Short mmCIF file of C-alpha atoms in Angstrom, two decimals:
data_model
loop_
_atom_site.label_atom_id
_atom_site.label_comp_id
_atom_site.label_asym_id
_atom_site.label_seq_id
_atom_site.Cartn_x
_atom_site.Cartn_y
_atom_site.Cartn_z
CA MET A 1174 156.34 123.85 173.09
CA ARG A 1175 155.02 122.12 176.39
CA ALA A 1176 152.62 119.75 176.43
CA ALA A 1177 150.79 121.68 179.45
CA PRO A 1178 149.86 125.60 179.64
CA THR A 1179 152.12 126.06 182.65
CA ILE A 1180 153.77 129.33 181.01
CA LEU A 1181 151.81 132.30 182.99
CA HIS A 1182 151.82 135.76 181.73
CA LEU A 1183 150.55 138.58 184.28
CA ASP A 1184 149.83 142.07 182.97
CA MET A 1185 148.34 144.68 185.48
CA ASP A 1186 145.35 146.34 183.93
CA ALA A 1187 145.62 150.18 183.38
CA PHE A 1188 148.43 150.12 185.98
CA PHE A 1189 149.16 153.80 186.44
CA ALA A 1190 145.48 154.88 185.96
CA ALA A 1191 144.25 152.41 188.21
CA ALA A 1192 146.74 152.79 191.23
CA GLU A 1193 145.54 156.44 190.84
CA GLN A 1194 142.06 155.72 191.02
CA ALA A 1195 142.59 153.16 193.86
CA SER A 1196 144.35 155.83 196.01
CA LYS A 1197 141.71 158.63 194.95
CA PRO A 1198 138.51 157.89 195.65
CA SER A 1199 137.07 160.78 194.03
CA LEU A 1200 138.24 159.32 190.63
CA ARG A 1201 136.94 155.81 190.88
CA GLY A 1202 134.67 154.82 187.97
CA LYS A 1203 136.05 158.17 186.04
CA PRO A 1204 138.23 158.77 183.23
CA VAL A 1205 141.90 159.37 184.28
CA ILE A 1206 144.94 159.95 181.88
CA VAL A 1207 148.47 159.65 183.27
CA GLY A 1208 151.28 161.55 181.33
CA GLY A 1209 153.05 164.47 180.72
CA LEU A 1210 151.09 167.35 180.79
CA GLY A 1211 152.80 169.89 178.64
CA PRO A 1212 152.27 170.70 175.40
CA ARG A 1213 154.64 168.16 173.93
CA GLY A 1214 153.09 165.46 176.91
CA VAL A 1215 152.32 161.85 175.70
CA VAL A 1216 150.00 159.56 177.30
CA SER A 1217 151.56 156.83 179.53
CA THR A 1218 148.40 155.05 180.64
CA ALA A 1219 144.52 155.55 180.25
CA SER A 1220 141.93 154.06 182.56
CA TYR A 1221 139.22 151.75 180.99
CA GLU A 1222 136.88 154.66 181.24
CA ALA A 1223 139.05 157.02 179.14
CA ARG A 1224 139.53 154.33 176.66
CA HIS A 1225 135.96 154.60 176.10
CA PHE A 1226 136.55 158.16 174.56
CA GLY A 1227 139.26 156.78 172.35
CA VAL A 1228 142.35 157.79 174.46
CA ARG A 1229 145.13 155.08 174.08
CA SER A 1230 148.42 155.10 175.76
CA ALA A 1231 151.69 156.95 173.52
CA MET A 1232 148.77 159.30 172.04
CA PRO A 1233 149.91 163.13 171.97
CA MET A 1234 148.33 164.44 175.25
CA ALA A 1235 146.64 167.56 173.26
CA GLN A 1236 145.14 164.80 171.32
CA ALA A 1237 143.66 162.97 174.43
CA ARG A 1238 142.43 166.54 175.86
CA ARG A 1239 140.45 166.80 172.69
CA LEU A 1240 138.97 163.50 172.66
CA CYS A 1241 138.17 163.78 176.79
CA PRO A 1242 138.18 167.12 177.75
CA ASN A 1243 136.40 166.11 181.08
CA ALA A 1244 139.16 163.63 182.35
CA ALA A 1245 141.83 163.80 185.16
CA TYR A 1246 144.75 164.68 184.25
CA LEU A 1247 147.95 163.36 186.32
CA VAL A 1248 151.46 163.34 186.34
CA PRO A 1249 152.87 160.01 187.08
CA ARG A 1250 154.16 159.12 190.37
CA PHE A 1251 156.88 156.33 190.08
CA GLN A 1252 157.55 155.91 193.69
CA LEU A 1253 153.74 154.61 194.30
CA TYR A 1254 153.88 152.38 191.38
CA ARG A 1255 157.49 150.71 191.99
CA THR A 1256 156.12 150.19 195.42
CA VAL A 1257 153.27 148.32 193.95
CA SER A 1258 155.14 146.44 191.59
CA GLU A 1259 157.62 145.39 194.07
CA GLN A 1260 154.44 143.69 195.83
CA VAL A 1261 153.25 141.97 192.82
CA MET A 1262 156.63 140.76 191.99
CA GLU A 1263 157.04 139.46 195.09
CA LEU A 1264 153.86 137.29 194.91
CA LEU A 1265 155.07 136.05 191.60
CA GLY A 1266 158.26 135.14 193.47
CA ARG A 1267 156.27 132.72 195.60
CA LEU A 1268 154.91 130.64 192.70
CA SER A 1269 158.48 130.15 190.82
CA PRO A 1270 162.14 130.93 191.00
CA LEU A 1271 161.92 131.81 187.10
CA VAL A 1272 160.00 134.97 186.80
CA GLU A 1273 161.17 137.54 183.85
CA PRO A 1274 159.80 140.87 184.45
CA LEU A 1275 159.13 142.83 181.21
CA SER A 1276 158.21 146.12 183.19
CA LEU A 1277 156.89 147.50 186.51
CA ASP A 1278 153.61 145.75 185.36
CA GLU A 1279 154.24 143.05 183.32
CA ALA A 1280 156.12 139.22 183.73
CA PHE A 1281 156.20 135.69 182.80
CA VAL A 1282 156.21 132.88 185.25
CA ASP A 1283 157.32 129.32 184.59
CA LEU A 1284 154.80 127.55 186.67
CA GLU A 1285 156.49 124.13 186.28
CA ALA A 1286 160.08 125.34 187.94
CA GLY A 1287 158.11 126.33 191.17
CA GLY A 1288 156.39 122.85 190.88
CA VAL A 1289 153.31 124.59 191.15
CA ALA A 1290 151.83 122.97 188.36
CA PHE A 1291 152.15 120.37 185.42
CA GLY A 1292 148.69 120.62 184.14
CA SER A 1293 145.84 122.56 183.18
CA ALA A 1294 143.66 122.32 186.25
CA ALA A 1295 146.56 123.20 188.62
CA ALA A 1296 147.93 125.77 186.19
CA ARG A 1297 144.22 127.56 186.17
CA GLU A 1298 144.22 127.17 189.94
CA ALA A 1299 147.61 128.65 190.53
CA GLY A 1300 146.60 131.58 188.02
CA GLU A 1301 143.08 132.48 190.09
CA ARG A 1302 144.76 132.27 193.12
CA LEU A 1303 147.30 135.09 192.02
CA ARG A 1304 144.88 137.34 190.70
CA ARG A 1305 142.91 137.04 194.69
CA ASP A 1306 146.15 137.43 196.10
CA ILE A 1307 147.24 140.39 193.83
CA ARG A 1308 143.78 142.39 194.77
CA ALA A 1309 143.89 141.52 198.47
CA VAL A 1310 147.88 142.88 198.64
CA THR A 1311 147.60 145.89 196.28
CA GLY A 1312 143.65 146.51 195.75
CA LEU A 1313 144.22 146.31 191.88
CA SER A 1314 143.68 143.95 189.29
CA GLY A 1315 145.47 141.86 186.52
CA SER A 1316 144.67 139.85 183.77
CA VAL A 1317 146.49 136.50 183.46
CA GLY A 1318 147.33 134.40 180.34
CA LEU A 1319 148.41 130.43 180.50
CA ALA A 1320 149.61 128.59 178.10
CA GLY A 1321 152.56 126.39 176.61
CA SER A 1322 154.61 129.12 175.32
CA LYS A 1323 155.66 132.69 175.97
CA MET A 1324 153.92 134.30 172.88
CA LEU A 1325 150.35 131.96 173.68
CA ALA A 1326 150.51 133.46 177.15
CA LYS A 1327 150.87 136.93 176.53
CA ILE A 1328 148.20 136.81 173.50
CA ALA A 1329 145.95 134.81 176.20
CA SER A 1330 146.51 137.78 178.80
CA GLU A 1331 145.45 140.29 176.27
CA GLN A 1332 141.89 138.35 175.42
CA ALA A 1333 141.38 138.08 179.46
CA LYS A 1334 141.47 141.89 179.79
CA PRO A 1335 140.15 143.59 181.87
CA ASP A 1336 140.38 141.38 185.19
CA GLY A 1337 140.14 138.07 183.62
CA LEU A 1338 142.02 134.70 182.90
CA VAL A 1339 142.24 132.95 179.88
CA LEU A 1340 143.97 129.62 179.41
CA ILE A 1341 144.76 128.08 175.69
CA GLU A 1342 144.95 124.55 175.80
CA PRO A 1343 147.61 122.81 173.76
CA GLY A 1344 146.73 121.44 170.14
CA THR A 1345 144.49 124.46 170.00
CA GLU A 1346 147.09 127.03 169.13
CA ARG A 1347 146.83 127.37 165.51
CA GLY A 1348 142.96 127.36 165.32
CA LEU A 1349 143.37 130.33 167.85
CA LEU A 1350 146.28 132.41 165.76
CA ALA A 1351 144.83 132.00 162.10
CA PRO A 1352 142.42 135.04 162.08
CA MET A 1353 144.48 137.18 164.24
CA PRO A 1354 146.30 140.19 162.40
CA VAL A 1355 149.91 139.88 161.73
CA ARG A 1356 150.84 142.38 164.29
CA ILE A 1357 149.82 140.17 166.92
CA LEU A 1358 153.02 138.29 166.47
CA PRO A 1359 156.42 139.25 168.39
CA GLY A 1360 158.91 141.00 165.89
CA VAL A 1361 156.24 142.61 163.72
CA GLY A 1362 156.30 146.26 164.09
CA PRO A 1363 154.40 148.84 162.15
CA ALA A 1364 157.19 148.62 159.18
CA THR A 1365 157.29 144.81 158.89
CA GLY A 1366 153.08 144.85 159.18
CA GLU A 1367 152.96 147.20 156.38
CA HIS A 1368 155.57 145.09 154.12
CA LEU A 1369 153.49 142.13 154.88
CA ARG A 1370 150.34 143.78 153.73
CA ARG A 1371 151.40 145.19 150.66
CA ALA A 1372 152.54 141.24 149.80
CA GLY A 1373 148.73 140.66 150.62
CA MET A 1374 149.11 139.03 154.06
CA THR A 1375 147.12 140.52 156.83
CA THR A 1376 146.44 137.50 159.16
CA VAL A 1377 148.39 135.03 160.71
CA ALA A 1378 146.65 132.25 158.30
CA ASP A 1379 148.14 134.42 155.41
CA LEU A 1380 151.45 133.74 156.70
CA ALA A 1381 151.31 130.17 157.58
CA GLU A 1382 149.89 129.64 153.99
CA ALA A 1383 152.39 131.46 152.30
CA GLY A 1384 155.10 129.07 153.71
CA GLU A 1385 158.56 129.61 155.18
CA ASP A 1386 160.33 130.42 151.92
CA GLU A 1387 158.23 133.03 150.48
CA LEU A 1388 158.58 134.58 154.25
CA VAL A 1389 162.17 134.40 154.40
CA ARG A 1390 162.43 135.91 150.93
CA LEU A 1391 160.40 139.13 151.87
CA LEU A 1392 161.88 139.34 155.31
CA GLY A 1393 165.36 137.59 155.13
CA LYS A 1394 166.41 134.23 156.73
CA SER A 1395 166.46 134.66 160.65
CA HIS A 1396 163.25 136.91 160.51
CA GLY A 1397 161.24 134.87 157.86
CA ALA A 1398 162.25 131.69 159.84
CA SER A 1399 160.94 132.61 163.14
CA LEU A 1400 158.23 134.67 161.68
CA TYR A 1401 156.97 131.24 160.32
CA ARG A 1402 157.36 129.18 163.31
CA MET A 1403 155.58 131.53 165.17
CA ALA A 1404 152.82 131.58 163.00
CA ALA A 1405 152.37 127.86 163.18
CA GLY A 1406 151.89 128.24 166.86
CA HIS A 1407 155.64 127.47 167.58
CA ASP A 1408 157.51 129.42 170.37
CA ASP A 1409 160.48 127.51 172.49
CA ARG A 1410 161.68 130.83 174.31
CA PRO A 1411 162.49 129.88 177.72
CA VAL A 1412 161.36 132.12 180.99
CA VAL A 1413 164.53 133.68 181.94
CA ALA A 1414 165.01 135.21 185.56
CA GLU A 1415 167.66 137.52 184.76
CA ARG A 1416 167.86 139.68 181.32
CA ASP A 1417 171.16 141.40 180.62
CA THR A 1418 170.77 145.36 180.47
CA LYS A 1419 172.01 146.18 177.17
CA SER A 1420 171.99 150.10 177.73
CA VAL A 1421 170.77 152.76 180.24
CA SER A 1422 169.67 155.94 178.99
CA VAL A 1423 167.46 159.09 179.71
CA GLU A 1424 165.85 161.78 177.91
CA ASP A 1425 163.67 164.97 178.05
CA THR A 1426 161.11 166.46 175.40
CA PHE A 1427 160.92 170.18 176.28
CA ASP A 1428 158.01 172.29 176.08
CA VAL A 1429 159.52 175.19 173.89
CA ASP A 1430 162.49 174.39 171.49
CA LEU A 1431 165.95 175.53 173.25
CA HIS A 1432 168.08 177.76 171.40
CA ASP A 1433 170.33 178.97 173.83
CA ARG A 1434 173.68 177.12 173.45
CA VAL A 1435 174.50 177.24 177.27
CA ARG A 1436 171.37 176.14 178.13
CA ILE A 1437 171.21 173.15 176.01
CA MET A 1438 174.88 172.33 177.28
CA THR A 1439 173.58 172.85 180.80
CA GLU A 1440 170.39 170.29 179.96
CA VAL A 1441 172.97 167.88 178.49
CA GLY A 1442 174.86 168.08 181.69
CA ARG A 1443 172.00 167.41 184.02
CA LEU A 1444 170.70 164.54 181.43
CA ALA A 1445 174.27 162.89 182.12
CA ASP A 1446 173.83 162.92 185.97
CA ARG A 1447 170.86 161.18 185.56
CA CYS A 1448 171.89 158.54 183.46
CA VAL A 1449 174.78 157.82 185.76
CA GLN A 1450 172.55 157.77 188.53
CA ARG A 1451 170.52 154.86 186.82
CA LEU A 1452 173.69 153.16 185.81
CA ARG A 1453 174.95 152.94 189.31
CA ALA A 1454 171.51 151.80 190.79
CA SER A 1455 171.82 148.88 188.04
CA GLY A 1456 175.30 148.12 189.26
CA HIS A 1457 176.90 148.79 185.97
CA SER A 1458 179.34 150.88 184.07
CA GLY A 1459 179.52 151.24 180.40
CA ARG A 1460 182.36 152.25 177.67
CA THR A 1461 180.26 154.18 174.99
CA ILE A 1462 178.41 157.34 175.33
CA VAL A 1463 175.60 158.03 173.44
CA LEU A 1464 173.72 161.84 172.66
CA LYS A 1465 170.20 161.80 171.19
CA VAL A 1466 169.26 165.44 169.80
CA ARG A 1467 165.87 165.95 167.90
CA ARG A 1468 165.79 169.37 166.41
CA TYR A 1469 162.97 171.70 165.66
CA ASP A 1470 162.12 169.77 162.47
CA PHE A 1471 161.86 166.40 164.00
CA SER A 1472 165.28 165.31 162.54
CA THR A 1473 166.70 163.13 165.14
CA LEU A 1474 170.71 163.03 165.40
CA THR A 1475 172.46 160.55 167.18
CA ARG A 1476 176.48 160.76 168.26
CA SER A 1477 178.44 158.27 170.01
CA GLU A 1478 181.80 158.00 171.70
CA THR A 1479 183.62 154.97 173.01
CA LEU A 1480 186.07 155.28 175.94
CA ARG A 1481 188.82 153.10 176.61
CA GLY A 1482 187.42 151.38 179.36
CA PRO A 1483 184.01 151.19 181.27
CA THR A 1484 183.17 153.98 183.57
CA ASP A 1485 180.54 155.28 186.06
CA ASP A 1486 182.21 158.59 186.71
CA PRO A 1487 179.78 161.42 186.04
CA GLY A 1488 182.40 163.80 184.94
CA VAL A 1489 183.28 161.69 182.50
CA VAL A 1490 180.17 161.04 181.10
CA ARG A 1491 179.22 164.77 181.47
CA GLU A 1492 182.71 165.68 179.44
CA ALA A 1493 182.14 162.83 176.51
CA ALA A 1494 178.80 164.27 176.18
CA GLY A 1495 179.66 167.88 175.67
CA ARG A 1496 182.00 166.86 173.19
CA LEU A 1497 179.29 165.00 171.47
CA LEU A 1498 177.11 167.86 171.38
CA ASP A 1499 180.09 170.30 170.08
CA SER A 1500 179.39 168.26 166.76
CA VAL A 1501 175.64 168.97 166.52
CA ASP A 1502 174.37 172.09 164.88
CA THR A 1503 171.44 173.41 167.27
CA MET A 1504 170.84 176.84 165.52
CA GLY A 1505 167.11 175.91 164.61
CA GLY A 1506 166.15 174.77 167.90
CA VAL A 1507 166.06 171.77 169.98
CA ARG A 1508 162.97 169.92 171.28
CA LEU A 1509 164.46 166.74 172.73
CA LEU A 1510 167.80 165.75 174.27
CA GLY A 1511 168.81 162.24 175.50
CA VAL A 1512 171.70 160.97 177.05
CA GLY A 1513 172.81 157.46 177.11
CA VAL A 1514 175.35 154.65 178.37
CA SER A 1515 175.83 151.19 176.09
CA GLY A 1516 178.74 148.62 176.14
CA LEU A 1517 177.59 147.92 179.81
CA ALA A 1518 179.83 145.98 182.27
CA ASP A 1519 180.06 145.11 185.58
CA TYR A 1520 182.89 146.82 186.77
CA THR A 1521 185.08 149.99 186.65
CA GLN A 1522 187.94 150.84 184.88
CA GLU A 1523 190.69 153.59 185.62
CA ASP A 1524 190.36 156.25 182.84
CA LEU A 1525 192.71 159.04 182.31
CA PHE A 1526 189.32 161.12 181.22
CA ALA A 1527 188.27 160.73 185.17
CA GLN A 1528 191.61 161.31 186.16
CA ALA A 1529 191.89 164.75 184.68
CA ALA A 1530 188.24 165.42 185.86
CA GLU A 1531 189.42 164.74 189.29
CA GLU A 1532 192.27 166.84 188.95
CA ARG A 1533 190.36 169.75 187.97
CA ALA A 1534 188.00 169.24 190.54
CA ALA A 1535 190.69 168.95 193.17
CA GLU A 1536 192.12 172.38 191.38
CA GLY A 1537 188.67 173.74 191.88
CA ARG A 1538 188.28 173.15 195.66
CA ALA A 1539 191.68 174.80 196.21
CA ALA A 1540 190.64 177.84 194.33
CA GLU A 1541 187.43 177.91 196.62
CA GLY A 1542 189.28 177.28 199.53
CA GLN A 1543 191.88 180.20 198.87
CA ALA A 1544 188.77 182.85 198.11
CA ALA A 1545 187.27 181.34 201.19
CA GLU A 1546 190.35 182.71 203.34
CA GLU A 1547 190.59 185.97 201.74
CA ARG A 1548 186.79 186.50 202.22
CA GLY A 1549 187.52 185.32 206.25
CA GLU A 1550 189.81 187.96 206.31
CA GLU A 1551 187.72 190.83 204.85
CA GLU A 1552 184.87 189.58 206.87
CA ARG A 1553 187.01 189.83 210.25
CA ALA A 1554 187.94 193.22 209.19
CA GLY A 1555 184.55 194.21 209.17
CA GLU A 1556 181.32 193.33 210.24
CA GLU A 1557 179.18 190.53 208.31
CA THR A 1558 176.88 191.80 204.98
CA PRO A 1559 173.60 190.86 205.25
CA ALA A 1560 173.98 189.40 201.71
CA ALA A 1561 176.98 187.15 203.01
CA ALA A 1562 174.51 185.99 205.83
CA ALA A 1563 172.00 185.10 203.43
CA GLU A 1564 174.46 183.04 201.19
CA ALA A 1565 175.36 180.85 204.38
CA GLU A 1566 171.82 179.61 205.18
CA PRO A 1567 170.02 179.53 202.18
CA VAL A 1568 166.43 179.42 202.56
CA GLU A 1569 163.91 177.83 199.97
CA ASP A 1570 161.68 180.28 198.65
CA PRO A 1571 157.95 178.51 199.08
CA ALA A 1572 156.55 180.35 195.95
CA GLN A 1573 158.93 178.68 193.66
CA ARG A 1574 157.65 175.41 194.76
CA ARG A 1575 155.80 172.99 192.00
CA TRP A 1576 152.49 171.37 192.90
CA LEU A 1577 151.91 168.57 190.19
CA ALA A 1578 148.69 167.36 189.41
CA GLY A 1579 147.77 164.13 191.11
CA HIS A 1580 150.86 164.28 193.21
CA ASP A 1581 150.59 163.98 197.24
CA VAL A 1582 150.83 166.80 199.89
CA THR A 1583 149.81 166.66 203.48
CA HIS A 1584 148.26 170.40 205.33
CA ALA A 1585 148.80 171.01 208.95
CA GLU A 1586 145.39 171.47 209.58
CA TYR A 1587 143.32 169.12 207.11
CA GLY A 1588 145.55 166.22 206.80
CA PRO A 1589 146.75 164.23 203.88
CA GLY A 1590 145.44 164.83 200.22
CA TRP A 1591 146.64 165.10 196.33
CA VAL A 1592 146.90 168.30 193.98
CA GLN A 1593 144.07 168.78 191.62
CA GLY A 1594 145.87 171.48 189.80
CA SER A 1595 147.54 174.90 190.18
CA GLY A 1596 148.25 178.20 188.47
CA VAL A 1597 147.87 181.70 188.92
CA GLY A 1598 149.62 181.60 192.22
CA ARG A 1599 147.02 178.96 193.66
CA VAL A 1600 146.97 175.36 194.46
CA THR A 1601 143.99 173.49 194.66
CA VAL A 1602 143.97 170.37 196.97
CA ARG A 1603 141.61 167.70 197.52
CA PHE A 1604 142.00 165.93 201.12
CA GLU A 1605 141.47 162.41 200.88
CA THR A 1606 143.13 158.82 201.43
CA PRO A 1607 142.87 155.59 199.78
CA THR A 1608 140.61 154.22 202.55
CA SER A 1609 138.42 157.32 202.32
CA PRO A 1610 134.59 155.73 201.57
CA VAL A 1611 133.46 159.11 199.93
CA PRO A 1612 135.18 161.95 197.46
CA GLY A 1613 137.11 164.26 200.01
CA ARG A 1614 136.82 167.70 200.37
CA VAL A 1615 138.40 170.53 197.75
CA ARG A 1616 140.30 173.42 199.41
CA THR A 1617 142.57 175.95 197.35
CA PHE A 1618 145.58 177.77 198.72
CA ARG A 1619 148.18 180.19 197.76
CA VAL A 1620 151.11 178.16 196.48
CA ASP A 1621 153.32 179.39 199.51
CA ASP A 1622 150.96 178.59 202.24
CA PRO A 1623 152.97 177.47 205.17
CA GLY A 1624 151.25 174.87 206.30
CA LEU A 1625 150.93 172.84 202.75
CA GLU A 1626 153.82 170.26 202.12
CA PRO A 1627 154.95 167.76 199.75
CA SER A 1628 154.49 164.33 200.98
CA GLU A 1629 154.99 160.53 200.13
CA PRO A 1630 152.33 158.37 198.81
CA LEU A 1631 149.93 156.18 200.91
CA PRO A 1632 149.30 152.57 200.96
CA LEU A 1633 146.34 151.67 198.60
CA VAL A 1634 145.68 149.00 201.37
CA GLU A 1635 145.93 149.18 204.85
CA THR A 1636 147.36 146.09 206.17
CA THR A 1637 150.00 145.62 209.27
CA GLU A 1638 152.00 143.03 207.68
CA ARG A 1639 152.02 141.30 203.76
CA LEU A 1640 149.61 138.68 203.29
CA PRO A 1641 150.66 135.09 202.87
CA LEU A 1642 149.49 133.11 200.03
CA VAL A 1643 146.50 131.77 201.49
CA GLU A 1644 142.87 130.69 200.32
CA LYS A 1645 140.43 132.75 199.45
CA ASP A 1646 138.53 132.44 202.25
CA GLU A 1647 141.33 133.05 204.71
CA THR A 1648 142.72 136.10 203.10
CA GLU A 1649 139.03 137.80 203.62
CA THR A 1650 139.44 137.25 207.17
CA ALA A 1651 142.75 138.55 207.17
CA THR A 1652 142.01 141.70 205.09
CA GLY A 1653 138.92 142.38 207.49
CA THR A 1654 136.58 145.09 206.35
CA GLY A 1655 139.28 148.11 206.85
CA ILE A 1656 138.13 151.57 207.66
CA GLY A 1657 134.36 152.65 207.81
CA MET A 1658 132.53 155.55 207.68
CA GLY A 1659 128.92 156.61 209.39
CA ILE A 1660 127.15 159.74 209.79
CA GLY A 1661 126.75 160.49 213.55
CA THR A 1662 123.55 162.06 215.17
CA ASP A 1663 125.17 165.29 215.01
CA GLY A 1664 125.50 165.34 211.47
CA LYS A 1665 129.53 164.96 211.63
CA VAL A 1666 131.26 161.90 209.66
CA GLU A 1667 132.37 159.58 212.48
CA THR A 1668 135.56 157.24 211.88
CA VAL A 1669 134.87 153.62 212.74
CA ALA A 1670 137.53 150.74 212.90
CA GLY A 1671 136.34 147.53 210.99
CA ALA A 1672 138.09 144.20 211.35
CA GLY A 1673 141.00 145.46 209.48
CA THR A 1674 142.08 147.61 212.27
CA PRO A 1675 143.92 145.72 214.96
CA ALA A 1676 142.89 146.29 218.40
CA GLY A 1677 144.42 149.28 220.17
CA GLN A 1678 145.73 151.02 216.73
CA GLU A 1679 144.41 154.29 215.84
CA SER A 1680 143.52 154.58 211.81
CA PRO A 1681 144.90 157.03 209.88
CA LEU A 1682 141.86 158.50 208.90
CA ALA A 1683 141.21 159.05 212.41
CA ARG A 1684 144.38 160.78 213.11
CA ARG A 1685 143.60 163.42 210.39
CA PRO A 1686 143.02 166.81 211.48
CA LYS A 1687 139.40 168.14 211.62
CA SER A 1688 138.56 171.45 209.48
CA ARG A 1689 137.42 174.15 210.69
CA SER A 1690 133.88 173.64 210.26
CA GLU A 1691 134.10 170.43 211.66
CA GLY A 1692 132.20 169.06 208.74
CA GLY A 1693 132.60 168.80 204.83
CA GLY A 1694 131.60 172.11 203.90
CA PRO A 1695 131.59 173.53 200.36
CA GLY A 1696 133.41 171.38 197.72
CA SER A 1697 133.05 168.00 199.54
CA GLY A 1698 130.96 166.16 196.65
CA ALA A 1699 132.05 164.12 193.69
CA ALA A 1700 132.72 166.74 191.25
CA MET A 1701 135.99 167.44 189.75
CA SER A 1702 138.03 170.41 188.80
CA ARG A 1703 140.23 170.16 185.90
CA PRO A 1704 144.20 170.47 186.65
#
């Protein structure tokens, strides 16, 4: 335990939902729920407006729709979230070399290691400055907790939500923790919490009064002793800049149970390829292949196979996952499949399985080459058929595009926007950008409209370069007033560049194509249509 509150915990407020509200002016101040929109989807994040209706993370999406039917339901845009997370982590890295990310929106920082703070006043100043910088760079808010340990810093950031800062002075830990429920402590999940409740322990004060011997008797030596120390306010875990990855996995839940064995095998192969992509992106290989199957009756089966050496070969992982699937009965139906790799290493090893897979692939390529030669001889003997020409130049069918609610699009005439919903051969789009001062116009198109294309997320804050860590008044000068809007004498919306737009540089709003009517037209109000 430290004598000063120099461990900082940052937790971005309703991160996914807040990022969606920041990028969509028509959703600001309204309930927004991000997650899987299928019948078996779950809530990833709910905005604070949606939480007033009882919606929470990890809640089934069907339940969320019953509680808050008029919310905007959006599919996650992880590309945007990762970009914002990188900006936030860069700001944390300027505070200290010891930054321990826990997720895209959460991290611990050791302020002493960065020489930023050695006392309460300096720690509070660093925390407030960090919140201002995050707001300036990303347009989002984060809550900050400061304490002498990681456990207390995280508790402080929870108390600071939303958009606040709480500092716990050393020496006040036990009084603060005493009335809190036991679930507030790390390592106390639903099962342990229920076990303690049956023993008559519901608050942290109950744990401290029970004593270490009683907790060891109930929970075992290691867990009981650790829990007693935390109940007394002691936590000596250091901030670790890099944590070892133990496993890499991917899984999918299906809207309808899968019964076809060929389809199940295909999905397992697809998951294996995605898992290997993540494995390679993390710079690892692995020895143990794990298959997870959740059947129609919610029973979950896990099978694993350990190879002779670590690999990151997709063919090896696919074959191993396929062998594991052969040992699982899927007759009743499958609702979830997952493929994972554990036993990670930072190197690969030659493997007979990989060699065999490569040999089979080479044989396949040779067979395809021979078939191609035979087809060439046939084509030289006569004219090329229309079917062969179509096969040589495959063309994407626009009618098969999927327009996901909340995702970014651009139209040749109307400019950038986002999908409000789609169905029955139509897609509804609201045309607005993060810098739009008012909700954008709504238009509906056919799903195969040639002018409509998917696009990349736009930045939440318009800046020509990343902001340095500066004082508040300097930050405000650097960011300026951004883009403004005014109503001209002819009733049209005019774009006005403020101090945030460099001289001579046209803003994205000014570049946006005008509508047919040169005005807002129907649907330009603030009403939302449910996706």
